[in-house]
């Protein structure tokens, strides 16, 4: 789920749609399951964030704002769930090889006046490792956070960013 446009041209309905799905969705899911989650020791809540929840990108006001909000929600839920043995964490992928990224490329090309290859180069320019992240790599982080091995980890947003945040 994505929409790209400069702030002055960003439609309010797109803002509401993105915020509803990416922020309100996880909030309502946790709220509905809270009694069950806190009633069982070692329960886990896992949320998908994004590197865009830690740094900004042009033309993505709603997406970046929503992912920053998800990171805040993760921390609040971790604090509230901790006394019950509940851990709450998020995974923040960078640019991944997904249909969402593929659908976004033509929009980025039009906004920037660049070719597909130039847009990909621009997107990967901030990553020290110049490739898209595989969905299997992100799934492995979720699997770790869902396992007993992660019982000491809560309230974090774990990046899978090929070094983006290191630079």
Tab-separated table of N, CA and C in Angstrom:
chain	number	residue	atom	x	y	z
A	1	UNK	N	0.855	-1.167	0.000
A	1	UNK	CA	0.000	0.000	0.000
A	1	UNK	C	0.902	1.232	0.000
A	2	UNK	N	0.722	2.053	-1.005
A	2	UNK	CA	1.600	3.202	-1.158
A	2	UNK	C	0.906	4.250	-2.021
A	3	UNK	N	1.325	5.465	-1.840
A	3	UNK	CA	0.911	6.557	-2.707
A	3	UNK	C	2.009	7.590	-2.618
A	4	UNK	N	2.466	8.096	-3.747
A	4	UNK	CA	3.533	9.091	-3.748
A	4	UNK	C	3.053	10.357	-4.446
A	5	UNK	N	3.332	11.482	-3.804
A	5	UNK	CA	3.000	12.791	-4.368
A	5	UNK	C	3.630	13.858	-3.487
A	6	UNK	N	3.949	15.012	-4.052
A	6	UNK	CA	4.429	16.120	-3.218
A	6	UNK	C	3.329	16.550	-2.238
A	7	UNK	N	3.719	17.084	-1.105
A	7	UNK	CA	2.758	17.468	-0.067
A	7	UNK	C	1.624	18.344	-0.599
A	8	UNK	N	1.892	19.388	-1.382
A	8	UNK	CA	0.780	20.233	-1.840
A	8	UNK	C	-0.239	19.497	-2.716
A	9	UNK	N	0.185	18.390	-3.311
A	9	UNK	CA	-0.692	17.633	-4.203
A	9	UNK	C	-1.191	16.331	-3.580
A	10	UNK	N	-0.822	16.077	-2.332
A	10	UNK	CA	-1.146	14.799	-1.690
A	10	UNK	C	-2.620	14.802	-1.297
A	11	UNK	N	-3.434	13.914	-1.889
A	11	UNK	CA	-4.869	13.907	-1.591
A	11	UNK	C	-5.154	13.465	-0.154
A	12	UNK	N	-6.045	14.185	0.488
A	12	UNK	CA	-6.398	13.868	1.869
A	12	UNK	C	-6.954	12.449	1.999
A	13	UNK	N	-7.704	11.986	1.002
A	13	UNK	CA	-8.262	10.631	1.085
A	13	UNK	C	-7.161	9.570	1.045
A	14	UNK	N	-6.057	9.851	0.337
A	14	UNK	CA	-4.923	8.918	0.343
A	14	UNK	C	-4.235	8.929	1.714
A	15	UNK	N	-4.108	10.106	2.302
A	15	UNK	CA	-3.552	10.225	3.657
A	15	UNK	C	-4.380	9.364	4.612
A	16	UNK	N	-5.693	9.564	4.594
A	16	UNK	CA	-6.577	8.830	5.509
A	16	UNK	C	-6.503	7.327	5.265
A	17	UNK	N	-6.460	6.916	4.008
A	17	UNK	CA	-6.395	5.487	3.675
A	17	UNK	C	-5.125	4.850	4.218
A	18	UNK	N	-3.993	5.495	3.968
A	18	UNK	CA	-2.712	4.942	4.425
A	18	UNK	C	-2.620	4.924	5.949
A	19	UNK	N	-3.033	5.987	6.590
A	19	UNK	CA	-2.986	6.027	8.056
A	19	UNK	C	-3.937	4.983	8.648
A	20	UNK	N	-5.093	4.817	8.032
A	20	UNK	CA	-6.058	3.842	8.527
A	20	UNK	C	-5.533	2.420	8.465
A	21	UNK	N	-4.951	2.055	7.355
A	21	UNK	CA	-4.456	0.692	7.200
A	21	UNK	C	-3.198	0.463	8.029
A	22	UNK	N	-2.239	1.382	7.955
A	22	UNK	CA	-0.928	1.132	8.555
A	22	UNK	C	-0.821	1.472	10.030
A	23	UNK	N	-1.692	2.336	10.551
A	23	UNK	CA	-1.623	2.696	11.971
A	23	UNK	C	-2.870	2.206	12.713
A	24	UNK	N	-4.014	2.587	12.217
A	24	UNK	CA	-5.247	2.202	12.895
A	24	UNK	C	-5.445	0.689	12.861
A	25	UNK	N	-5.077	0.045	11.762
A	25	UNK	CA	-5.213	-1.411	11.644
A	25	UNK	C	-4.485	-2.161	12.754
A	26	UNK	N	-3.174	-1.950	12.921
A	26	UNK	CA	-2.467	-2.637	14.014
A	26	UNK	C	-3.002	-2.258	15.403
A	27	UNK	N	-3.384	-1.003	15.578
A	27	UNK	CA	-3.933	-0.576	16.866
A	27	UNK	C	-5.213	-1.354	17.181
A	28	UNK	N	-6.134	-1.398	16.221
A	28	UNK	CA	-7.400	-2.092	16.462
A	28	UNK	C	-7.203	-3.593	16.646
A	29	UNK	N	-6.265	-4.179	15.908
A	29	UNK	CA	-5.983	-5.608	16.067
A	29	UNK	C	-5.459	-5.903	17.469
A	30	UNK	N	-4.519	-5.083	17.945
A	30	UNK	CA	-4.007	-5.279	19.307
A	30	UNK	C	-5.102	-5.067	20.341
A	31	UNK	N	-5.875	-4.014	20.156
A	31	UNK	CA	-6.946	-3.706	21.100
A	31	UNK	C	-7.916	-4.883	21.219
A	32	UNK	N	-8.303	-5.447	20.082
A	32	UNK	CA	-9.254	-6.563	20.084
A	32	UNK	C	-8.669	-7.824	20.727
A	33	UNK	N	-7.377	-8.034	20.582
A	33	UNK	CA	-6.730	-9.251	21.089
A	33	UNK	C	-6.036	-9.055	22.428
A	34	UNK	N	-6.068	-7.848	22.982
A	34	UNK	CA	-5.257	-7.528	24.163
A	34	UNK	C	-5.497	-8.482	25.332
A	35	UNK	N	-6.745	-8.747	25.671
A	35	UNK	CA	-7.035	-9.618	26.820
A	35	UNK	C	-6.436	-11.010	26.605
A	36	UNK	N	-6.575	-11.523	25.407
A	36	UNK	CA	-6.008	-12.843	25.097
A	36	UNK	C	-4.477	-12.795	25.126
A	37	UNK	N	-3.899	-11.757	24.534
A	37	UNK	CA	-2.441	-11.631	24.487
A	37	UNK	C	-1.832	-11.490	25.877
A	38	UNK	N	-2.444	-10.702	26.726
A	38	UNK	CA	-1.887	-10.472	28.067
A	38	UNK	C	-2.279	-11.574	29.041
A	39	UNK	N	-3.176	-12.442	28.643
A	39	UNK	CA	-3.576	-13.553	29.500
A	39	UNK	C	-2.718	-14.789	29.320
A	40	UNK	N	-1.830	-14.763	28.370
A	40	UNK	CA	-0.942	-15.895	28.088
A	40	UNK	C	0.503	-15.430	28.159
A	41	UNK	N	1.282	-15.948	29.087
A	41	UNK	CA	2.697	-15.554	29.146
A	41	UNK	C	3.417	-15.870	27.837
A	42	UNK	N	4.350	-15.053	27.491
A	42	UNK	CA	5.198	-15.216	26.306
A	42	UNK	C	4.445	-14.984	25.004
A	43	UNK	N	3.362	-14.222	25.048
A	43	UNK	CA	2.683	-13.853	23.805
A	43	UNK	C	3.539	-12.844	23.046
A	44	UNK	N	3.303	-12.771	21.743
A	44	UNK	CA	4.082	-11.879	20.886
A	44	UNK	C	3.148	-11.074	19.989
A	45	UNK	N	3.474	-9.810	19.804
A	45	UNK	CA	2.856	-8.977	18.782
A	45	UNK	C	3.974	-8.537	17.860
A	46	UNK	N	3.781	-8.736	16.570
A	46	UNK	CA	4.769	-8.339	15.566
A	46	UNK	C	4.093	-7.419	14.565
A	47	UNK	N	4.747	-6.312	14.278
A	47	UNK	CA	4.192	-5.297	13.400
A	47	UNK	C	5.201	-5.010	12.288
A	48	UNK	N	4.694	-4.750	11.101
A	48	UNK	CA	5.559	-4.365	9.998
A	48	UNK	C	5.709	-2.847	9.979
A	49	UNK	N	6.934	-2.396	10.124
A	49	UNK	CA	7.253	-0.979	10.000
A	49	UNK	C	8.009	-0.800	8.686
A	50	UNK	N	8.947	0.100	8.680
A	50	UNK	CA	9.754	0.376	7.491
A	50	UNK	C	10.928	1.249	7.907
A	51	UNK	N	11.992	1.194	7.150
A	51	UNK	CA	13.086	2.136	7.374
A	51	UNK	C	12.553	3.564	7.262
A	52	UNK	N	11.487	3.736	6.486
A	52	UNK	CA	10.859	5.056	6.368
A	52	UNK	C	10.238	5.518	7.688
A	53	UNK	N	10.138	4.634	8.658
A	53	UNK	CA	9.690	5.012	9.987
A	53	UNK	C	10.822	5.547	10.845
A	54	UNK	N	12.025	5.572	10.295
A	54	UNK	CA	13.199	6.063	11.014
A	54	UNK	C	13.879	7.207	10.286
A	55	UNK	N	13.680	7.273	8.981
A	55	UNK	CA	14.194	8.365	8.149
A	55	UNK	C	13.082	8.743	7.177
A	56	UNK	N	13.190	9.885	6.585
A	56	UNK	CA	12.143	10.347	5.677
A	56	UNK	C	12.525	10.134	4.226
A	57	UNK	N	11.519	10.142	3.369
A	57	UNK	CA	11.702	10.077	1.929
A	57	UNK	C	10.788	11.116	1.293
A	58	UNK	N	11.234	11.781	0.246
A	58	UNK	CA	10.346	12.750	-0.408
A	58	UNK	C	9.154	12.064	-1.057
A	59	UNK	N	8.054	12.783	-1.135
A	59	UNK	CA	6.820	12.373	-1.813
A	59	UNK	C	6.048	11.280	-1.080
A	60	UNK	N	6.401	10.988	0.170
A	60	UNK	CA	5.758	9.897	0.906
A	60	UNK	C	5.280	10.369	2.279
A	61	UNK	N	4.611	11.505	2.322
A	61	UNK	CA	4.210	12.092	3.608
A	61	UNK	C	3.396	11.120	4.457
A	62	UNK	N	2.393	10.484	3.893
A	62	UNK	CA	1.535	9.597	4.677
A	62	UNK	C	2.265	8.320	5.077
A	63	UNK	N	2.985	7.712	4.157
A	63	UNK	CA	3.686	6.464	4.453
A	63	UNK	C	4.727	6.671	5.556
A	64	UNK	N	5.541	7.699	5.406
A	64	UNK	CA	6.577	7.980	6.401
A	64	UNK	C	5.942	8.303	7.756
A	65	UNK	N	4.912	9.122	7.753
A	65	UNK	CA	4.232	9.469	9.004
A	65	UNK	C	3.605	8.241	9.655
A	66	UNK	N	2.985	7.395	8.858
A	66	UNK	CA	2.352	6.189	9.389
A	66	UNK	C	3.382	5.249	10.005
A	67	UNK	N	4.498	5.077	9.342
A	67	UNK	CA	5.511	4.163	9.871
A	67	UNK	C	6.188	4.734	11.122
A	68	UNK	N	6.344	6.050	11.210
A	68	UNK	CA	6.822	6.638	12.463
A	68	UNK	C	5.810	6.370	13.581
A	69	UNK	N	4.526	6.482	13.266
A	69	UNK	CA	3.476	6.212	14.250
A	69	UNK	C	3.482	4.747	14.678
A	70	UNK	N	3.713	3.839	13.747
A	70	UNK	CA	3.785	2.409	14.073
A	70	UNK	C	4.916	2.152	15.073
A	71	UNK	N	6.044	2.819	14.885
A	71	UNK	CA	7.156	2.634	15.814
A	71	UNK	C	6.791	3.132	17.215
A	72	UNK	N	6.069	4.236	17.284
A	72	UNK	CA	5.602	4.727	18.583
A	72	UNK	C	4.598	3.785	19.211
A	73	UNK	N	3.667	3.274	18.430
A	73	UNK	CA	2.676	2.316	18.921
A	73	UNK	C	3.365	1.057	19.448
A	74	UNK	N	4.383	0.607	18.757
A	74	UNK	CA	5.148	-0.568	19.185
A	74	UNK	C	5.725	-0.350	20.575
A	75	UNK	N	6.301	0.815	20.812
A	75	UNK	CA	6.915	1.108	22.111
A	75	UNK	C	5.873	1.201	23.231
A	76	UNK	N	4.767	1.878	22.958
A	76	UNK	CA	3.718	2.005	23.969
A	76	UNK	C	3.157	0.634	24.324
A	77	UNK	N	2.855	-0.178	23.314
A	77	UNK	CA	2.303	-1.509	23.556
A	77	UNK	C	3.303	-2.397	24.301
A	78	UNK	N	4.598	-2.237	23.997
A	78	UNK	CA	5.619	-3.015	24.712
A	78	UNK	C	5.628	-2.657	26.191
A	79	UNK	N	5.536	-1.378	26.499
A	79	UNK	CA	5.520	-0.960	27.906
A	79	UNK	C	4.275	-1.465	28.627
A	80	UNK	N	3.122	-1.360	27.969
A	80	UNK	CA	1.884	-1.797	28.597
A	80	UNK	C	1.788	-3.324	28.694
A	81	UNK	N	2.397	-4.035	27.753
A	81	UNK	CA	2.335	-5.490	27.766
A	81	UNK	C	3.387	-6.156	28.627
A	82	UNK	N	4.472	-5.455	28.927
A	82	UNK	CA	5.596	-6.044	29.666
A	82	UNK	C	5.196	-6.691	30.994
A	83	UNK	N	4.358	-6.050	31.810
A	83	UNK	CA	3.995	-6.695	33.083
A	83	UNK	C	3.263	-8.030	32.902
A	84	UNK	N	2.770	-8.288	31.718
A	84	UNK	CA	2.019	-9.512	31.437
A	84	UNK	C	2.837	-10.542	30.662
A	85	UNK	N	4.111	-10.255	30.413
A	85	UNK	CA	4.961	-11.173	29.663
A	85	UNK	C	4.792	-11.073	28.157
A	86	UNK	N	4.097	-10.049	27.700
A	86	UNK	CA	3.881	-9.826	26.274
A	86	UNK	C	5.041	-9.022	25.703
A	87	UNK	N	5.573	-9.461	24.579
A	87	UNK	CA	6.565	-8.656	23.875
A	87	UNK	C	5.932	-8.109	22.600
A	88	UNK	N	6.316	-6.878	22.263
A	88	UNK	CA	5.792	-6.207	21.078
A	88	UNK	C	6.978	-5.611	20.319
A	89	UNK	N	7.131	-6.010	19.079
A	89	UNK	CA	8.253	-5.557	18.270
A	89	UNK	C	7.808	-5.313	16.838
A	90	UNK	N	8.621	-4.560	16.128
A	90	UNK	CA	8.370	-4.297	14.715
A	90	UNK	C	9.630	-4.632	13.924
A	91	UNK	N	9.449	-4.916	12.657
A	91	UNK	CA	10.556	-5.105	11.722
A	91	UNK	C	10.446	-3.992	10.691
A	92	UNK	N	11.582	-3.372	10.387
A	92	UNK	CA	11.619	-2.227	9.478
A	92	UNK	C	12.467	-2.547	8.256
A	93	UNK	N	11.842	-3.096	7.225
A	93	UNK	CA	12.609	-3.372	6.005
A	93	UNK	C	12.929	-2.095	5.236
A	94	UNK	N	14.014	-2.149	4.510
A	94	UNK	CA	14.326	-1.117	3.529
A	94	UNK	C	13.650	-1.496	2.221
A	95	UNK	N	14.243	-1.112	1.120
A	95	UNK	CA	13.656	-1.402	-0.191
A	95	UNK	C	13.697	-2.902	-0.457
A	96	UNK	N	12.518	-3.473	-0.639
A	96	UNK	CA	12.381	-4.909	-0.837
A	96	UNK	C	11.926	-5.227	-2.260
A	97	UNK	N	12.166	-6.432	-2.651
A	97	UNK	CA	11.686	-6.928	-3.941
A	97	UNK	C	10.249	-7.412	-3.752
A	98	UNK	N	9.286	-6.485	-3.924
A	98	UNK	CA	7.866	-6.788	-3.724
A	98	UNK	C	7.029	-6.142	-4.826
A	99	UNK	N	5.805	-6.612	-4.995
A	99	UNK	CA	4.903	-5.967	-5.954
A	99	UNK	C	4.638	-4.491	-5.602
A	100	UNK	N	4.608	-4.148	-4.309
A	100	UNK	CA	4.378	-2.754	-3.927
A	100	UNK	C	5.488	-1.851	-4.473
A	101	UNK	N	6.716	-2.295	-4.386
A	101	UNK	CA	7.836	-1.509	-4.918
A	101	UNK	C	7.724	-1.423	-6.436
A	102	UNK	N	7.399	-2.529	-7.064
A	102	UNK	CA	7.262	-2.525	-8.528
A	102	UNK	C	6.175	-1.553	-8.985
A	103	UNK	N	5.039	-1.509	-8.251
A	103	UNK	CA	3.953	-0.589	-8.608
A	103	UNK	C	4.355	0.866	-8.396
A	104	UNK	N	5.274	1.099	-7.449
A	104	UNK	CA	5.682	2.461	-7.133
A	104	UNK	C	6.688	3.026	-8.141
A	105	UNK	N	7.416	2.177	-8.808
A	105	UNK	CA	8.473	2.648	-9.708
A	105	UNK	C	7.954	3.588	-10.796
A	106	UNK	N	6.853	3.275	-11.499
A	106	UNK	CA	6.368	4.221	-12.515
A	106	UNK	C	5.995	5.590	-11.935
A	107	UNK	N	5.423	5.599	-10.726
A	107	UNK	CA	5.085	6.879	-10.088
A	107	UNK	C	6.351	7.674	-9.783
A	108	UNK	N	7.357	6.995	-9.267
A	108	UNK	CA	8.632	7.648	-8.958
A	108	UNK	C	9.289	8.154	-10.248
A	109	UNK	N	9.192	7.369	-11.320
A	109	UNK	CA	9.762	7.779	-12.610
A	109	UNK	C	9.110	9.071	-13.087
A	110	UNK	N	7.784	9.134	-12.988
A	110	UNK	CA	7.051	10.316	-13.443
A	110	UNK	C	7.366	11.533	-12.573
A	111	UNK	N	7.389	11.345	-11.259
A	111	UNK	CA	7.662	12.463	-10.348
A	111	UNK	C	9.059	13.040	-10.542
A	112	UNK	N	10.018	12.166	-10.816
A	112	UNK	CA	11.415	12.585	-10.879
A	112	UNK	C	11.928	12.787	-12.300
A	113	UNK	N	11.156	12.359	-13.301
A	113	UNK	CA	11.606	12.474	-14.686
A	113	UNK	C	12.801	11.585	-14.974
A	114	UNK	N	12.783	10.372	-14.409
A	114	UNK	CA	13.907	9.456	-14.555
A	114	UNK	C	13.443	8.137	-15.168
A	115	UNK	N	14.389	7.353	-15.643
A	115	UNK	CA	14.095	6.010	-16.141
A	115	UNK	C	13.948	5.060	-14.951
A	116	UNK	N	13.454	3.863	-15.227
A	116	UNK	CA	13.308	2.845	-14.177
A	116	UNK	C	14.652	2.546	-13.520
A	117	UNK	N	15.675	2.377	-14.339
A	117	UNK	CA	17.008	2.070	-13.816
A	117	UNK	C	17.537	3.212	-12.952
A	118	UNK	N	17.289	4.450	-13.390
A	118	UNK	CA	17.748	5.602	-12.610
A	118	UNK	C	17.005	5.697	-11.273
A	119	UNK	N	15.716	5.390	-11.266
A	119	UNK	CA	14.950	5.408	-10.016
A	119	UNK	C	15.469	4.339	-9.069
A	120	UNK	N	15.680	3.130	-9.583
A	120	UNK	CA	16.230	2.069	-8.732
A	120	UNK	C	17.587	2.458	-8.165
A	121	UNK	N	18.417	3.049	-9.000
A	121	UNK	CA	19.735	3.497	-8.536
A	121	UNK	C	19.587	4.545	-7.439
A	122	UNK	N	18.668	5.478	-7.617
A	122	UNK	CA	18.420	6.516	-6.619
A	122	UNK	C	17.915	5.914	-5.307
A	123	UNK	N	16.989	4.959	-5.393
A	123	UNK	CA	16.444	4.335	-4.200
A	123	UNK	C	17.514	3.571	-3.425
A	124	UNK	N	18.375	2.898	-4.158
A	124	UNK	CA	19.412	2.090	-3.507
A	124	UNK	C	20.641	2.904	-3.133
A	125	UNK	N	20.688	4.156	-3.558
A	125	UNK	CA	21.851	4.998	-3.297
A	125	UNK	C	22.118	5.160	-1.797
A	126	UNK	N	21.080	5.178	-0.986
A	126	UNK	CA	21.251	5.365	0.458
A	126	UNK	C	21.632	4.081	1.176
A	127	UNK	N	21.570	2.952	0.483
A	127	UNK	CA	21.928	1.664	1.074
A	127	UNK	C	23.367	1.321	0.728
A	128	UNK	N	24.193	1.056	1.719
A	128	UNK	CA	25.557	0.626	1.417
A	128	UNK	C	25.606	-0.664	0.591
A	129	UNK	N	24.691	-1.606	0.856
A	129	UNK	CA	24.605	-2.814	0.050
A	129	UNK	C	23.586	-2.541	-1.048
A	130	UNK	N	24.024	-2.538	-2.270
A	130	UNK	CA	23.222	-2.084	-3.417
A	130	UNK	C	22.381	-3.206	-4.023
A	131	UNK	N	21.363	-3.632	-3.286
A	131	UNK	CA	20.425	-4.624	-3.800
A	131	UNK	C	19.115	-4.495	-3.035
A	132	UNK	N	18.072	-5.067	-3.592
A	132	UNK	CA	16.798	-5.113	-2.888
A	132	UNK	C	16.848	-6.230	-1.852
A	133	UNK	N	16.141	-6.038	-0.764
A	133	UNK	CA	16.089	-7.025	0.306
A	133	UNK	C	15.080	-8.094	-0.062
A	134	UNK	N	15.419	-9.334	0.201
A	134	UNK	CA	14.510	-10.441	-0.091
A	134	UNK	C	13.449	-10.596	0.983
A	135	UNK	N	12.263	-10.994	0.576
A	135	UNK	CA	11.186	-11.206	1.548
A	135	UNK	C	11.551	-12.312	2.536
A	136	UNK	N	12.342	-13.281	2.111
A	136	UNK	CA	12.768	-14.349	3.013
A	136	UNK	C	13.665	-13.811	4.130
A	137	UNK	N	14.441	-12.785	3.835
A	137	UNK	CA	15.303	-12.186	4.861
A	137	UNK	C	14.465	-11.503	5.942
A	138	UNK	N	13.410	-10.834	5.522
A	138	UNK	CA	12.512	-10.166	6.468
A	138	UNK	C	11.714	-11.206	7.246
A	139	UNK	N	11.254	-12.250	6.573
A	139	UNK	CA	10.507	-13.316	7.243
A	139	UNK	C	11.343	-13.969	8.337
A	140	UNK	N	12.633	-14.116	8.107
A	140	UNK	CA	13.514	-14.717	9.122
A	140	UNK	C	13.578	-13.856	10.386
A	141	UNK	N	13.562	-12.533	10.222
A	141	UNK	CA	13.550	-11.662	11.401
A	141	UNK	C	12.242	-11.794	12.172
A	142	UNK	N	11.129	-11.864	11.446
A	142	UNK	CA	9.840	-12.081	12.104
A	142	UNK	C	9.825	-13.419	12.833
A	143	UNK	N	10.373	-14.449	12.211
A	143	UNK	CA	10.420	-15.773	12.846
A	143	UNK	C	11.230	-15.718	14.143
A	144	UNK	N	12.352	-15.027	14.112
A	144	UNK	CA	13.146	-14.864	15.328
A	144	UNK	C	12.346	-14.155	16.414
A	145	UNK	N	11.700	-13.042	16.066
A	145	UNK	CA	10.946	-12.281	17.063
A	145	UNK	C	9.740	-13.050	17.595
A	146	UNK	N	9.226	-14.003	16.831
A	146	UNK	CA	8.104	-14.832	17.284
A	146	UNK	C	8.575	-15.989	18.155
A	147	UNK	N	9.857	-16.269	18.160
A	147	UNK	CA	10.390	-17.433	18.867
A	147	UNK	C	10.740	-17.119	20.320
A	148	UNK	N	10.966	-18.175	21.077
A	148	UNK	CA	11.400	-18.025	22.475
A	148	UNK	C	12.784	-17.391	22.577
A	149	UNK	N	13.569	-17.466	21.513
A	149	UNK	CA	14.909	-16.876	21.520
A	149	UNK	C	14.871	-15.360	21.682
A	150	UNK	N	13.737	-14.751	21.400
A	150	UNK	CA	13.641	-13.291	21.470
A	150	UNK	C	12.936	-12.804	22.737
A	151	UNK	N	12.832	-13.637	23.741
A	151	UNK	CA	12.063	-13.276	24.934
A	151	UNK	C	12.583	-12.028	25.647
A	152	UNK	N	13.834	-11.653	25.431
A	152	UNK	CA	14.396	-10.460	26.064
A	152	UNK	C	14.284	-9.221	25.183
A	153	UNK	N	13.625	-9.344	24.043
A	153	UNK	CA	13.523	-8.240	23.098
A	153	UNK	C	12.090	-7.740	23.074
A	154	UNK	N	11.893	-6.471	23.441
A	154	UNK	CA	10.563	-5.884	23.344
A	154	UNK	C	10.672	-4.377	23.160
A	155	UNK	N	9.735	-3.823	22.424
A	155	UNK	CA	9.703	-2.376	22.196
A	155	UNK	C	10.693	-1.877	21.168
A	156	UNK	N	11.187	-2.782	20.325
A	156	UNK	CA	12.170	-2.362	19.326
A	156	UNK	C	11.597	-2.439	17.924
A	157	UNK	N	12.215	-1.689	17.062
A	157	UNK	CA	11.941	-1.748	15.642
A	157	UNK	C	13.249	-2.187	14.994
A	158	UNK	N	13.287	-3.438	14.601
A	158	UNK	CA	14.508	-4.050	14.091
A	158	UNK	C	14.648	-3.794	12.591
A	159	UNK	N	15.659	-3.026	12.186
A	159	UNK	CA	15.807	-2.740	10.754
A	159	UNK	C	16.390	-3.906	9.978
A	160	UNK	N	15.907	-4.077	8.779
A	160	UNK	CA	16.494	-4.979	7.778
A	160	UNK	C	16.758	-4.054	6.587
A	161	UNK	N	17.869	-3.346	6.661
A	161	UNK	CA	18.046	-2.182	5.786
A	161	UNK	C	19.323	-2.158	4.964
A	162	UNK	N	20.080	-3.245	4.990
A	162	UNK	CA	21.337	-3.320	4.229
A	162	UNK	C	22.249	-2.127	4.500
A	163	UNK	N	22.203	-1.641	5.743
A	163	UNK	CA	23.118	-0.587	6.171
A	163	UNK	C	22.625	0.830	6.012
A	164	UNK	N	21.386	1.037	5.596
A	164	UNK	CA	20.866	2.383	5.369
A	164	UNK	C	21.021	3.266	6.617
A	165	UNK	N	20.671	2.733	7.769
A	165	UNK	CA	20.703	3.555	8.988
A	165	UNK	C	22.127	3.732	9.529
A	166	UNK	N	23.051	2.961	9.017
A	166	UNK	CA	24.442	3.077	9.466
A	166	UNK	C	25.146	4.255	8.805
A	167	UNK	N	24.615	4.716	7.693
A	167	UNK	CA	25.317	5.762	6.947
A	167	UNK	C	24.876	7.154	7.374
